[in-house]
Amino acid sequence: MAKGFVTAEEVAKKAGVSRSAVSRTFTPGGSVSKAVRRRVLKAAQELGYRVNRLAQGLNNDRSNLIGVVGANLSSPFISKQLDFLSIGLLRRGLQCLLLNAADARKDIAPLIERLFEFRAQAIIVLSGEPPASIIDECIANGVRLILINQHLDRTDTNMVLSDDSYGANLAAMRLLAARCGKVAVVSSGSQTPAQLRRVNAFTERMTMEGIQVIPWCGGPTSYDSGYQAGRELLADRSIDGAFCVTDLLALGFMDAARLEMGRRVPEDISIVGFDDIPQAGWKSYQLTTVAQSFDALTEKVLTALDSDEPETRLQVVPVSMVERITAR
């Protein structure tokens, strides 16, 4: 049978010191003499000892775990966001405990309750809206809650939002510059708050400019949904512009336009996306899109983690237009 992890008691026995001396050696700022520290570290190295950080955190009634809850984790935007966020947490000596909310049926409360059991010091919600009772429980237990792209009417929750309305206006101005006369706006059936903000702001701006907007909504936020939107919308040959509220939808829409509907991009139809995922810059796409800064998003989440302010701190992630070749 495989042997278990080396214990602190075994290190103490080999080093000839007390169990508490081992604990103090591996506790930042712990009081221990240089001689004892050398003996403990030598014994730990020879035995292959590793500190049990989970137990260490629980002894202090708070772990160094940051719970991250999200669905659609295979999405290029979410995976890139997790990449940046997990690195940022590790650099702060924190651990990322990821829970997949894909099967939560829009109720993420049980997942957040599970994170309480791990004594997570903070919870970051990438998608889904926690009920008020869970937010109250986070506050009562001193657990910082950070919501990404969720705007709640509360004064005790941290929120980080992309500047969706401004980004949608950038997309509208770009299609106006391309002299589009009839445009589509493509979103998924998930109808997240971020997608709704983008659709509404874009539609309002184009309508103000006297441009007809044809909405399409359906399916998950995926390449296939974008492809289906392209097949259905582009049967109307008068549509000469499209704003897809995520890049993944835009890539599917573009392929449907070029490969199935006989439309040239951008000569026949101009397409603008949103997010600037890595695939948007691939040579086969070169998508013109509205970019969110992953660095800025991560920094604002980490700033919310570091803050001691009890009140809500609403932080907005700036966006910018990335010009490539899919708009005239």
Short mmCIF file of C-alpha atoms in Angstrom, two decimals:
data_model
loop_
_atom_site.label_atom_id
_atom_site.label_comp_id
_atom_site.label_asym_id
_atom_site.label_seq_id
_atom_site.Cartn_x
_atom_site.Cartn_y
_atom_site.Cartn_z
CA MET A 1 0.00 0.00 0.00
CA ALA A 2 1.28 3.47 -0.88
CA LYS A 3 2.57 5.51 2.05
CA GLY A 4 0.71 8.68 2.98
CA PHE A 5 2.13 12.20 3.09
CA VAL A 6 4.99 12.86 5.49
CA THR A 7 3.65 14.44 8.68
CA ALA A 8 4.96 17.33 10.76
CA GLU A 9 5.39 14.86 13.65
CA GLU A 10 7.80 12.80 11.54
CA VAL A 11 9.81 15.92 10.70
CA ALA A 12 9.91 16.90 14.38
CA LYS A 13 11.16 13.45 15.38
CA LYS A 14 13.91 13.41 12.74
CA ALA A 15 15.00 16.98 13.56
CA GLY A 16 14.85 16.37 17.30
CA VAL A 17 12.49 19.29 17.95
CA SER A 18 8.91 19.78 19.07
CA ARG A 19 5.90 19.63 16.76
CA SER A 20 5.24 23.32 17.43
CA ALA A 21 8.79 24.20 16.32
CA VAL A 22 8.05 22.61 12.93
CA SER A 23 4.82 24.58 12.71
CA ARG A 24 6.56 27.86 13.54
CA THR A 25 9.30 27.14 10.98
CA PHE A 26 6.75 26.96 8.17
CA THR A 27 4.60 29.85 9.39
CA PRO A 28 5.56 33.26 7.94
CA GLY A 29 6.87 35.38 10.81
CA GLY A 30 7.00 32.39 13.17
CA SER A 31 9.46 32.67 16.05
CA VAL A 32 12.20 30.00 15.82
CA SER A 33 15.97 30.09 16.21
CA LYS A 34 18.24 29.88 13.17
CA ALA A 35 19.70 26.58 14.38
CA VAL A 36 16.28 24.97 14.82
CA ARG A 37 15.11 26.33 11.47
CA ARG A 38 18.11 24.74 9.72
CA ARG A 39 17.47 21.35 11.38
CA VAL A 40 13.78 21.42 10.54
CA LEU A 41 14.33 22.42 6.91
CA LYS A 42 17.04 19.75 6.50
CA ALA A 43 14.78 17.05 7.95
CA ALA A 44 11.84 18.22 5.82
CA GLN A 45 13.92 18.09 2.64
CA GLU A 46 15.25 14.60 3.40
CA LEU A 47 11.78 13.25 4.19
CA GLY A 48 10.01 15.07 1.33
CA TYR A 49 7.69 16.95 3.68
CA ARG A 50 5.14 19.43 2.33
CA VAL A 51 3.06 21.81 4.43
CA ASN A 52 -0.67 21.04 4.58
CA ARG A 53 -1.86 24.51 3.59
CA LEU A 54 -5.55 23.53 3.71
CA ALA A 55 -5.28 22.38 7.33
CA GLN A 56 -3.16 25.41 8.16
CA GLY A 57 -5.84 27.71 6.80
CA LEU A 58 -8.66 25.89 8.58
CA ASN A 59 -6.80 26.18 11.89
CA ASN A 60 -7.06 29.95 11.38
CA ASP A 61 -10.79 29.62 10.50
CA ARG A 62 -10.02 30.92 7.02
CA SER A 63 -8.26 29.19 4.14
CA ASN A 64 -6.24 30.81 1.39
CA LEU A 65 -8.78 29.50 -1.12
CA ILE A 66 -10.59 31.81 -3.51
CA GLY A 67 -13.72 30.18 -4.88
CA VAL A 68 -14.43 30.77 -8.57
CA VAL A 69 -17.87 29.84 -9.90
CA GLY A 70 -18.69 29.88 -13.60
CA ALA A 71 -20.40 28.12 -16.46
CA ASN A 72 -19.43 27.73 -20.13
CA LEU A 73 -15.82 27.16 -19.08
CA SER A 74 -14.89 25.94 -22.58
CA SER A 75 -15.64 29.41 -23.97
CA PRO A 76 -12.40 30.99 -25.23
CA PHE A 77 -13.20 34.20 -23.34
CA ILE A 78 -13.90 32.44 -20.02
CA SER A 79 -10.86 30.15 -20.36
CA LYS A 80 -8.59 33.13 -21.09
CA GLN A 81 -10.11 35.00 -18.15
CA LEU A 82 -9.48 32.01 -15.86
CA ASP A 83 -5.91 31.79 -17.12
CA PHE A 84 -5.15 35.39 -16.13
CA LEU A 85 -7.13 35.22 -12.89
CA SER A 86 -5.58 31.98 -11.60
CA ILE A 87 -2.07 33.30 -12.27
CA GLY A 88 -2.91 36.54 -10.46
CA LEU A 89 -4.22 34.63 -7.44
CA LEU A 90 -1.17 32.35 -7.28
CA ARG A 91 1.16 35.35 -7.33
CA ARG A 92 -0.64 36.57 -4.20
CA GLY A 93 -0.17 33.24 -2.45
CA LEU A 94 -3.82 32.32 -2.97
CA GLN A 95 -5.34 29.16 -4.42
CA CYS A 96 -8.14 29.00 -6.98
CA LEU A 97 -10.95 26.52 -6.24
CA LEU A 98 -12.99 26.27 -9.45
CA LEU A 99 -16.59 25.04 -9.46
CA ASN A 100 -18.34 24.43 -12.77
CA ALA A 101 -21.86 25.88 -12.73
CA ALA A 102 -22.85 24.40 -16.10
CA ASP A 103 -25.20 21.91 -14.41
CA ALA A 104 -26.55 24.31 -11.80
CA ARG A 105 -29.72 25.13 -13.80
CA LYS A 106 -29.23 28.86 -13.18
CA ASP A 107 -29.22 28.39 -9.39
CA ILE A 108 -25.65 28.70 -8.22
CA ALA A 109 -26.55 28.91 -4.51
CA PRO A 110 -25.59 25.26 -3.74
CA LEU A 111 -22.15 25.80 -5.28
CA ILE A 112 -21.52 28.90 -3.20
CA GLU A 113 -22.73 27.08 -0.08
CA ARG A 114 -20.14 24.40 -0.78
CA LEU A 115 -17.42 27.04 -0.85
CA PHE A 116 -18.44 28.12 2.66
CA GLU A 117 -17.54 24.59 3.80
CA PHE A 118 -14.00 25.11 2.51
CA ARG A 119 -13.79 28.43 4.41
CA ALA A 120 -13.02 30.30 1.18
CA GLN A 121 -11.97 33.84 1.98
CA ALA A 122 -13.61 35.23 -1.16
CA ILE A 123 -15.88 34.07 -3.97
CA ILE A 124 -15.68 35.26 -7.57
CA VAL A 125 -18.76 34.63 -9.71
CA LEU A 126 -17.99 34.59 -13.44
CA SER A 127 -21.57 33.87 -14.50
CA GLY A 128 -24.94 33.44 -12.87
CA GLU A 129 -26.68 35.62 -10.31
CA PRO A 130 -26.56 34.51 -6.66
CA PRO A 131 -29.80 34.92 -4.67
CA ALA A 132 -30.02 37.66 -2.05
CA SER A 133 -29.92 35.13 0.79
CA ILE A 134 -26.52 33.85 -0.35
CA ILE A 135 -25.15 37.39 -0.65
CA ASP A 136 -26.36 38.06 2.90
CA GLU A 137 -24.65 34.89 4.13
CA CYS A 138 -21.38 35.92 2.47
CA ILE A 139 -21.52 39.26 4.25
CA ALA A 140 -22.44 37.67 7.60
CA ASN A 141 -19.43 35.32 7.35
CA GLY A 142 -16.98 37.96 6.18
CA VAL A 143 -16.60 36.34 2.76
CA ARG A 144 -15.97 38.89 0.01
CA LEU A 145 -18.20 38.35 -3.02
CA ILE A 146 -17.14 39.64 -6.43
CA LEU A 147 -19.50 39.47 -9.39
CA ILE A 148 -18.20 39.80 -12.94
CA ASN A 149 -20.55 41.36 -15.50
CA GLN A 150 -23.50 41.21 -13.10
CA HIS A 151 -25.01 44.53 -12.01
CA LEU A 152 -27.16 44.12 -8.89
CA ASP A 153 -29.11 46.85 -7.15
CA ARG A 154 -27.28 46.43 -3.84
CA THR A 155 -24.87 48.48 -1.79
CA ASP A 156 -22.86 45.63 -0.27
CA THR A 157 -21.51 43.65 -3.23
CA ASN A 158 -18.41 44.10 -5.37
CA MET A 159 -19.03 44.19 -9.12
CA VAL A 160 -16.65 44.29 -12.08
CA LEU A 161 -18.32 45.19 -15.39
CA SER A 162 -17.03 45.56 -18.91
CA ASP A 163 -18.11 48.83 -20.52
CA ASP A 164 -20.63 47.01 -22.69
CA SER A 165 -22.73 49.99 -23.70
CA TYR A 166 -19.73 52.00 -24.84
CA GLY A 167 -18.37 48.96 -26.69
CA ALA A 168 -21.67 48.42 -28.47
CA ASN A 169 -21.65 52.07 -29.51
CA LEU A 170 -18.14 51.58 -30.92
CA ALA A 171 -19.47 48.65 -32.96
CA ALA A 172 -22.37 50.77 -34.19
CA MET A 173 -20.09 53.62 -35.23
CA ARG A 174 -17.83 51.20 -37.07
CA LEU A 175 -20.73 49.77 -39.11
CA LEU A 176 -21.99 53.28 -39.78
CA ALA A 177 -18.52 54.15 -41.07
CA ALA A 178 -18.78 51.10 -43.35
CA ARG A 179 -21.99 52.66 -44.76
CA CYS A 180 -24.15 49.71 -43.80
CA GLY A 181 -27.84 50.27 -44.52
CA LYS A 182 -29.42 47.23 -42.85
CA VAL A 183 -27.71 45.41 -40.01
CA ALA A 184 -28.17 42.30 -37.88
CA VAL A 185 -27.43 42.05 -34.17
CA VAL A 186 -26.68 38.48 -33.11
CA SER A 187 -26.90 37.18 -29.54
CA SER A 188 -27.34 33.77 -27.94
CA GLY A 189 -30.33 32.31 -26.13
CA SER A 190 -28.53 32.63 -22.80
CA GLN A 191 -29.38 36.35 -22.77
CA THR A 192 -26.80 37.21 -20.12
CA PRO A 193 -26.87 40.74 -18.67
CA ALA A 194 -23.73 41.60 -20.65
CA GLN A 195 -25.27 40.41 -23.92
CA LEU A 196 -28.48 42.32 -23.24
CA ARG A 197 -26.56 45.52 -22.54
CA ARG A 198 -24.69 45.14 -25.82
CA VAL A 199 -27.80 44.37 -27.88
CA ASN A 200 -29.81 47.23 -26.39
CA ALA A 201 -27.08 49.87 -26.71
CA PHE A 202 -26.29 48.85 -30.29
CA THR A 203 -29.94 48.77 -31.34
CA GLU A 204 -30.65 52.14 -29.74
CA ARG A 205 -27.71 53.81 -31.48
CA MET A 206 -28.44 52.36 -34.93
CA THR A 207 -32.15 53.21 -34.63
CA MET A 208 -31.24 56.79 -33.75
CA GLU A 209 -29.20 56.88 -36.97
CA GLY A 210 -32.16 55.62 -38.98
CA ILE A 211 -30.61 52.19 -39.70
CA GLN A 212 -32.87 49.12 -39.66
CA VAL A 213 -31.74 46.49 -37.14
CA ILE A 214 -32.68 42.81 -37.48
CA PRO A 215 -32.22 40.93 -34.17
CA TRP A 216 -31.35 37.25 -33.94
CA CYS A 217 -31.24 35.28 -30.69
CA GLY A 218 -30.91 31.54 -30.14
CA GLY A 219 -28.89 28.60 -28.90
CA PRO A 220 -25.91 28.62 -26.55
CA THR A 221 -23.11 31.16 -26.83
CA SER A 222 -21.19 29.13 -29.38
CA TYR A 223 -19.66 29.00 -32.84
CA ASP A 224 -22.56 26.79 -34.01
CA SER A 225 -25.16 29.36 -32.91
CA GLY A 226 -23.31 32.05 -34.87
CA TYR A 227 -23.20 29.77 -37.90
CA GLN A 228 -26.94 29.13 -37.64
CA ALA A 229 -27.59 32.87 -37.35
CA GLY A 230 -25.59 33.47 -40.52
CA ARG A 231 -27.53 30.85 -42.47
CA GLU A 232 -30.90 32.26 -41.39
CA LEU A 233 -30.18 35.98 -41.58
CA LEU A 234 -28.13 36.12 -44.75
CA ALA A 235 -30.91 34.66 -46.85
CA ASP A 236 -31.89 38.34 -46.82
CA ARG A 237 -29.42 39.75 -49.34
CA SER A 238 -30.10 43.32 -48.19
CA ILE A 239 -28.34 42.81 -44.84
CA ASP A 240 -24.88 44.29 -45.28
CA GLY A 241 -23.64 44.54 -41.69
CA ALA A 242 -23.67 42.47 -38.50
CA PHE A 243 -22.74 43.02 -34.87
CA CYS A 244 -22.24 39.75 -33.01
CA VAL A 245 -22.18 40.32 -29.25
CA THR A 246 -19.37 37.79 -28.73
CA ASP A 247 -16.47 36.85 -30.98
CA LEU A 248 -17.42 33.17 -30.89
CA LEU A 249 -20.79 34.00 -32.43
CA ALA A 250 -19.04 36.26 -34.96
CA LEU A 251 -16.65 33.53 -36.12
CA GLY A 252 -19.53 31.14 -36.80
CA PHE A 253 -21.50 33.90 -38.52
CA MET A 254 -18.53 34.76 -40.73
CA ASP A 255 -17.96 31.17 -41.80
CA ALA A 256 -21.64 30.79 -42.70
CA ALA A 257 -21.45 33.99 -44.75
CA ARG A 258 -18.34 32.95 -46.66
CA LEU A 259 -18.71 29.18 -46.94
CA GLU A 260 -22.44 28.67 -47.33
CA MET A 261 -24.21 31.91 -48.19
CA GLY A 262 -21.81 33.17 -50.87
CA ARG A 263 -21.17 36.50 -49.15
CA ARG A 264 -17.76 38.18 -49.26
CA VAL A 265 -16.39 39.68 -46.06
CA PRO A 266 -16.11 42.66 -45.92
CA GLU A 267 -17.05 43.52 -49.52
CA ASP A 268 -20.65 42.25 -49.21
CA ILE A 269 -21.08 42.30 -45.44
CA SER A 270 -19.14 43.96 -42.62
CA ILE A 271 -18.89 42.03 -39.34
CA VAL A 272 -17.89 43.28 -35.88
CA GLY A 273 -17.49 41.10 -32.78
CA PHE A 274 -16.94 41.69 -29.08
CA ASP A 275 -14.27 40.38 -26.62
CA ASP A 276 -11.13 39.95 -28.76
CA ILE A 277 -10.57 36.29 -27.94
CA PRO A 278 -7.31 34.78 -29.29
CA GLN A 279 -9.10 33.15 -32.24
CA ALA A 280 -10.30 36.56 -33.46
CA GLY A 281 -6.75 37.36 -34.53
CA TRP A 282 -6.16 34.10 -36.39
CA LYS A 283 -5.18 34.61 -40.03
CA SER A 284 -8.30 32.87 -41.30
CA TYR A 285 -10.56 35.34 -39.46
CA GLN A 286 -8.82 38.66 -38.67
CA LEU A 287 -12.02 39.82 -37.00
CA THR A 288 -12.65 43.50 -36.32
CA THR A 289 -13.87 43.49 -32.73
CA VAL A 290 -14.35 45.36 -29.47
CA ALA A 291 -11.62 44.28 -27.05
CA GLN A 292 -11.82 43.85 -23.31
CA SER A 293 -8.46 43.98 -21.55
CA PHE A 294 -7.81 40.71 -19.70
CA ASP A 295 -5.07 42.47 -17.74
CA ALA A 296 -7.46 45.21 -16.66
CA LEU A 297 -10.23 42.74 -15.80
CA THR A 298 -7.86 40.68 -13.64
CA GLU A 299 -6.41 43.74 -11.95
CA LYS A 300 -9.84 45.06 -11.01
CA VAL A 301 -10.87 41.72 -9.53
CA LEU A 302 -7.65 41.55 -7.50
CA THR A 303 -8.18 45.16 -6.39
CA ALA A 304 -11.63 44.17 -5.10
CA LEU A 305 -10.02 41.27 -3.22
CA ASP A 306 -7.48 43.57 -1.58
CA SER A 307 -9.97 46.27 -0.64
CA ASP A 308 -11.09 46.67 2.96
CA GLU A 309 -14.08 48.80 1.98
CA PRO A 310 -17.37 47.28 3.25
CA GLU A 311 -19.46 49.08 0.65
CA THR A 312 -19.97 48.15 -2.97
CA ARG A 313 -17.18 49.03 -5.34
CA LEU A 314 -18.33 49.11 -8.93
CA GLN A 315 -15.39 48.92 -11.30
CA VAL A 316 -15.69 49.25 -15.06
CA VAL A 317 -13.29 47.52 -17.46
CA PRO A 318 -12.47 49.77 -20.43
CA VAL A 319 -12.96 48.55 -24.01
CA SER A 320 -11.48 49.60 -27.34
CA MET A 321 -11.95 48.89 -31.04
CA VAL A 322 -9.47 46.49 -32.65
CA GLU A 323 -9.33 47.09 -36.39
CA ARG A 324 -8.66 44.08 -38.59
CA ILE A 325 -10.20 43.22 -41.97
CA THR A 326 -13.86 42.26 -41.52
CA ALA A 327 -15.40 45.74 -41.79
CA ARG A 328 -15.23 47.97 -44.87
#
